Amino acid sequence: MSVSPRDVPRWVPITVPLTGALRWDWRESYSVFVAFAVPVLLWIHVPVLLPGAFFGLIALGAGIRIRRIASWWPLLRSGEVASVDSVERWTTGAGTVTLSHATGWRVHRGWFTGDITTSRVGYTAADRRGNLEIRGLPYTDGVILAHPTAPKAMCVSEFPFDLNDNENGRWSASVPPRFWAGAAATAAVYLLLVLGGVVSSGQLWF
């Protein structure tokens, strides 16, 4: 595939931290549910622990999201398109799941029913060789970004935004339309956690 030349370090679009901060994560929402719905008797009998639970979950979730954005940043600032040397594939399960699959720069997202495949992709970037495992549909020719000096690489299908390399050597990042529904749900979850923490803290003083 042809890729236009780019100078590094490159500008990272505001889309990157935005999607990292608002990306819907069902595991996160499930953890919130387990933290409050399951031990409901604990919160009733020991309400003094509630503020710590609310603010602890906020801090944990924010920390995970910040760490995720920080892992993307060096790739987008200094990474380069890697050359694929080899691909090994094997089946690791089956089911109905949401998957992202890259064809070149283009990423297809949606529900899939069938065998789940893990692909081990051997690549070369800046004379450094590495391996990347991609789970989902069998890897074909999705663009892989690799850092030239660190053992860090990602396929463009692993980002929650659509990434491309424009003619000016700058990233073009766009958000799929359905992302905003998940972003609204994420914002609602964190708003409820903040309100819960504030309200429960206030009740301790009365």
Tab-separated table of C-alpha atoms in Angstrom:
chain	number	residue	atom	x	y	z
A	1	MET	CA	0.000	0.000	0.000
A	2	SER	CA	1.216	3.545	-0.621
A	3	VAL	CA	1.781	5.855	2.328
A	4	SER	CA	2.697	9.507	2.028
A	5	PRO	CA	5.948	10.599	3.716
A	6	ARG	CA	5.638	12.274	7.104
A	7	ASP	CA	7.895	14.292	9.369
A	8	VAL	CA	8.084	13.436	13.059
A	9	PRO	CA	7.088	14.319	15.666
A	10	ARG	CA	3.591	14.719	14.276
A	11	TRP	CA	0.618	16.668	15.553
A	12	VAL	CA	-1.942	14.543	17.420
A	13	PRO	CA	-5.583	15.553	16.765
A	14	ILE	CA	-7.859	16.518	19.655
A	15	THR	CA	-9.965	13.520	18.614
A	16	VAL	CA	-7.428	11.234	20.280
A	17	PRO	CA	-7.771	12.393	23.920
A	18	LEU	CA	-11.487	13.020	23.378
A	19	THR	CA	-12.207	9.433	22.364
A	20	GLY	CA	-9.879	8.096	25.024
A	21	ALA	CA	-11.737	10.033	27.699
A	22	LEU	CA	-15.272	9.221	26.516
A	23	ARG	CA	-14.922	5.769	24.990
A	24	TRP	CA	-17.613	3.388	26.272
A	25	ASP	CA	-16.233	0.436	28.204
A	26	TRP	CA	-18.802	-2.155	29.260
A	27	ARG	CA	-16.337	-3.688	31.715
A	28	GLU	CA	-16.102	-0.370	33.502
A	29	SER	CA	-19.885	-0.010	33.784
A	30	TYR	CA	-20.140	-3.618	34.969
A	31	SER	CA	-17.570	-2.901	37.681
A	32	VAL	CA	-19.631	0.074	38.859
A	33	PHE	CA	-22.723	-2.129	38.974
A	34	VAL	CA	-20.923	-4.819	40.977
A	35	ALA	CA	-19.437	-2.238	43.351
A	36	PHE	CA	-22.810	-0.788	44.331
A	37	ALA	CA	-25.621	-3.181	43.432
A	38	VAL	CA	-24.147	-6.405	44.815
A	39	PRO	CA	-22.974	-5.296	48.294
A	40	VAL	CA	-26.044	-3.099	48.844
A	41	LEU	CA	-26.369	-4.231	52.468
A	42	LEU	CA	-22.829	-3.048	53.148
A	43	TRP	CA	-23.623	0.461	51.930
A	44	ILE	CA	-26.826	0.543	53.999
A	45	HIS	CA	-25.123	-0.486	57.234
A	46	VAL	CA	-21.753	1.264	56.696
A	47	PRO	CA	-22.575	4.460	54.732
A	48	VAL	CA	-19.302	6.056	55.809
A	49	LEU	CA	-17.571	3.950	53.150
A	50	LEU	CA	-19.715	5.260	50.293
A	51	PRO	CA	-17.753	8.460	49.446
A	52	GLY	CA	-14.529	6.482	49.223
A	53	ALA	CA	-16.154	3.959	46.898
A	54	PHE	CA	-17.528	6.653	44.579
A	55	PHE	CA	-14.347	8.701	44.375
A	56	GLY	CA	-12.166	5.591	44.249
A	57	LEU	CA	-13.985	4.341	41.154
A	58	ILE	CA	-13.671	7.771	39.538
A	59	ALA	CA	-9.920	7.844	40.198
A	60	LEU	CA	-9.440	4.276	38.969
A	61	GLY	CA	-11.436	4.836	35.776
A	62	ALA	CA	-9.685	8.132	35.046
A	63	GLY	CA	-6.285	6.548	35.631
A	64	ILE	CA	-7.009	3.708	33.193
A	65	ARG	CA	-8.215	6.149	30.538
A	66	ILE	CA	-5.208	8.443	30.962
A	67	ARG	CA	-2.870	5.464	30.720
A	68	ARG	CA	-4.608	4.317	27.519
A	69	ILE	CA	-4.239	7.752	25.905
A	70	ALA	CA	-0.594	7.894	26.997
A	71	SER	CA	0.039	4.554	25.260
A	72	TRP	CA	-1.371	5.929	21.986
A	73	TRP	CA	0.571	9.195	22.115
A	74	PRO	CA	4.122	8.039	21.251
A	75	LEU	CA	2.805	5.944	18.356
A	76	LEU	CA	0.925	8.868	16.875
A	77	ARG	CA	3.757	11.317	17.509
A	78	SER	CA	6.699	9.240	16.312
A	79	GLY	CA	5.394	5.930	14.978
A	80	GLU	CA	5.711	4.802	11.394
A	81	VAL	CA	3.886	2.368	9.149
A	82	ALA	CA	5.494	-1.031	9.575
A	83	SER	CA	6.208	-3.556	6.850
A	84	VAL	CA	4.456	-6.876	7.432
A	85	ASP	CA	6.829	-9.846	7.162
A	86	SER	CA	4.687	-12.787	8.270
A	87	VAL	CA	1.227	-13.693	9.557
A	88	GLU	CA	0.262	-16.723	11.654
A	89	ARG	CA	-3.374	-17.406	12.485
A	90	TRP	CA	-5.207	-19.720	14.859
A	91	THR	CA	-8.737	-19.966	16.214
A	92	THR	CA	-9.140	-18.964	19.871
A	93	GLY	CA	-12.909	-19.200	20.374
A	94	ALA	CA	-16.315	-18.536	18.912
A	95	GLY	CA	-19.329	-16.387	19.682
A	96	THR	CA	-21.181	-13.197	18.877
A	97	VAL	CA	-19.080	-10.116	19.607
A	98	THR	CA	-18.355	-6.627	18.312
A	99	LEU	CA	-15.178	-6.552	16.263
A	100	SER	CA	-13.037	-4.076	14.364
A	101	HIS	CA	-11.221	-5.194	11.228
A	102	ALA	CA	-8.839	-3.102	9.157
A	103	THR	CA	-8.399	-3.163	5.403
A	104	GLY	CA	-5.543	-0.783	4.764
A	105	TRP	CA	-6.435	2.395	6.658
A	106	ARG	CA	-10.141	1.660	6.571
A	107	VAL	CA	-11.695	0.060	9.656
A	108	HIS	CA	-14.952	-1.877	9.623
A	109	ARG	CA	-16.756	-2.129	12.974
A	110	GLY	CA	-19.791	-4.230	13.793
A	111	TRP	CA	-21.242	-7.402	15.240
A	112	PHE	CA	-19.791	-10.718	14.158
A	113	THR	CA	-20.875	-14.298	14.817
A	114	GLY	CA	-18.454	-17.148	14.253
A	115	ASP	CA	-14.886	-18.202	15.021
A	116	ILE	CA	-12.616	-15.686	16.727
A	117	THR	CA	-9.096	-15.681	15.324
A	118	THR	CA	-5.802	-14.543	16.796
A	119	SER	CA	-3.239	-13.393	14.237
A	120	ARG	CA	0.427	-13.028	15.121
A	121	VAL	CA	1.844	-10.456	12.731
A	122	GLY	CA	5.596	-10.176	12.285
A	123	TYR	CA	6.631	-6.675	11.224
A	124	THR	CA	9.663	-4.481	10.597
A	125	ALA	CA	9.885	-0.773	11.435
A	126	ALA	CA	13.087	1.270	11.240
A	127	ASP	CA	15.122	-1.930	10.910
A	128	ARG	CA	13.579	-3.252	14.145
A	129	ARG	CA	11.535	-6.435	14.058
A	130	GLY	CA	8.636	-7.203	16.296
A	131	ASN	CA	5.442	-9.221	16.678
A	132	LEU	CA	1.897	-8.055	17.278
A	133	GLU	CA	-1.088	-10.228	18.191
A	134	ILE	CA	-4.462	-9.118	16.848
A	135	ARG	CA	-7.647	-10.809	18.036
A	136	GLY	CA	-10.845	-10.815	15.982
A	137	LEU	CA	-11.205	-11.556	12.298
A	138	PRO	CA	-8.181	-12.971	10.457
A	139	TYR	CA	-5.645	-10.220	9.769
A	140	THR	CA	-5.385	-9.240	6.111
A	141	ASP	CA	-3.598	-5.983	5.263
A	142	GLY	CA	-4.537	-3.509	7.991
A	143	VAL	CA	-2.008	-0.730	8.584
A	144	ILE	CA	0.243	-1.341	11.578
A	145	LEU	CA	1.893	1.568	13.344
A	146	ALA	CA	5.123	0.804	15.184
A	147	HIS	CA	7.383	2.979	17.289
A	148	PRO	CA	10.888	3.049	15.800
A	149	THR	CA	12.718	2.784	19.145
A	150	ALA	CA	10.242	1.175	21.543
A	151	PRO	CA	8.591	-2.272	21.350
A	152	LYS	CA	5.164	-0.743	20.832
A	153	ALA	CA	2.868	-1.354	17.874
A	154	MET	CA	-0.854	-1.243	17.122
A	155	CYS	CA	-3.059	-2.031	14.173
A	156	VAL	CA	-5.312	0.888	13.192
A	157	SER	CA	-8.318	-1.324	14.005
A	158	GLU	CA	-7.354	-1.138	17.699
A	159	PHE	CA	-8.004	2.605	17.903
A	160	PRO	CA	-11.583	3.752	18.703
A	161	PHE	CA	-11.294	6.420	15.988
A	162	ASP	CA	-10.701	6.188	12.241
A	163	LEU	CA	-7.119	7.145	11.504
A	164	ASN	CA	-5.627	8.223	8.203
A	165	ASP	CA	-2.556	9.914	6.831
A	166	ASN	CA	-3.465	13.012	4.833
A	167	GLU	CA	-1.497	14.683	2.056
A	168	ASN	CA	0.110	17.198	4.428
A	169	GLY	CA	1.771	14.515	6.516
A	170	ARG	CA	-0.654	15.035	9.412
A	171	TRP	CA	-3.015	12.618	11.025
A	172	SER	CA	-6.662	12.756	10.136
A	173	ALA	CA	-8.749	11.196	12.910
A	174	SER	CA	-12.531	10.922	12.741
A	175	VAL	CA	-15.023	9.376	15.143
A	176	PRO	CA	-17.594	6.793	13.966
A	177	PRO	CA	-21.181	8.113	14.406
A	178	ARG	CA	-22.184	5.429	16.887
A	179	PHE	CA	-19.319	6.431	19.179
A	180	TRP	CA	-21.369	9.341	20.513
A	181	ALA	CA	-24.048	7.091	22.013
A	182	GLY	CA	-21.380	5.324	24.054
A	183	ALA	CA	-19.752	8.663	24.912
A	184	ALA	CA	-23.056	9.951	26.303
A	185	ALA	CA	-23.432	6.789	28.403
A	186	THR	CA	-19.857	7.130	29.691
A	187	ALA	CA	-20.453	10.756	30.653
A	188	ALA	CA	-23.672	9.763	32.427
A	189	VAL	CA	-21.883	7.055	34.446
A	190	TYR	CA	-19.176	9.455	35.621
A	191	LEU	CA	-21.702	12.196	36.360
A	192	LEU	CA	-23.648	9.788	38.556
A	193	LEU	CA	-20.443	8.760	40.327
A	194	VAL	CA	-19.566	12.397	41.013
A	195	LEU	CA	-23.087	13.167	42.254
A	196	GLY	CA	-23.056	10.039	44.387
A	197	GLY	CA	-19.741	11.008	45.931
A	198	VAL	CA	-20.846	14.574	46.652
A	199	VAL	CA	-24.216	13.573	48.086
A	200	SER	CA	-22.837	10.758	50.239
A	201	SER	CA	-20.059	13.049	51.534
A	202	GLY	CA	-22.608	15.709	52.429
A	203	GLN	CA	-24.767	13.261	54.353
A	204	LEU	CA	-21.874	12.386	56.641
A	205	TRP	CA	-21.956	15.934	58.022
A	206	PHE	CA	-25.639	15.870	58.992
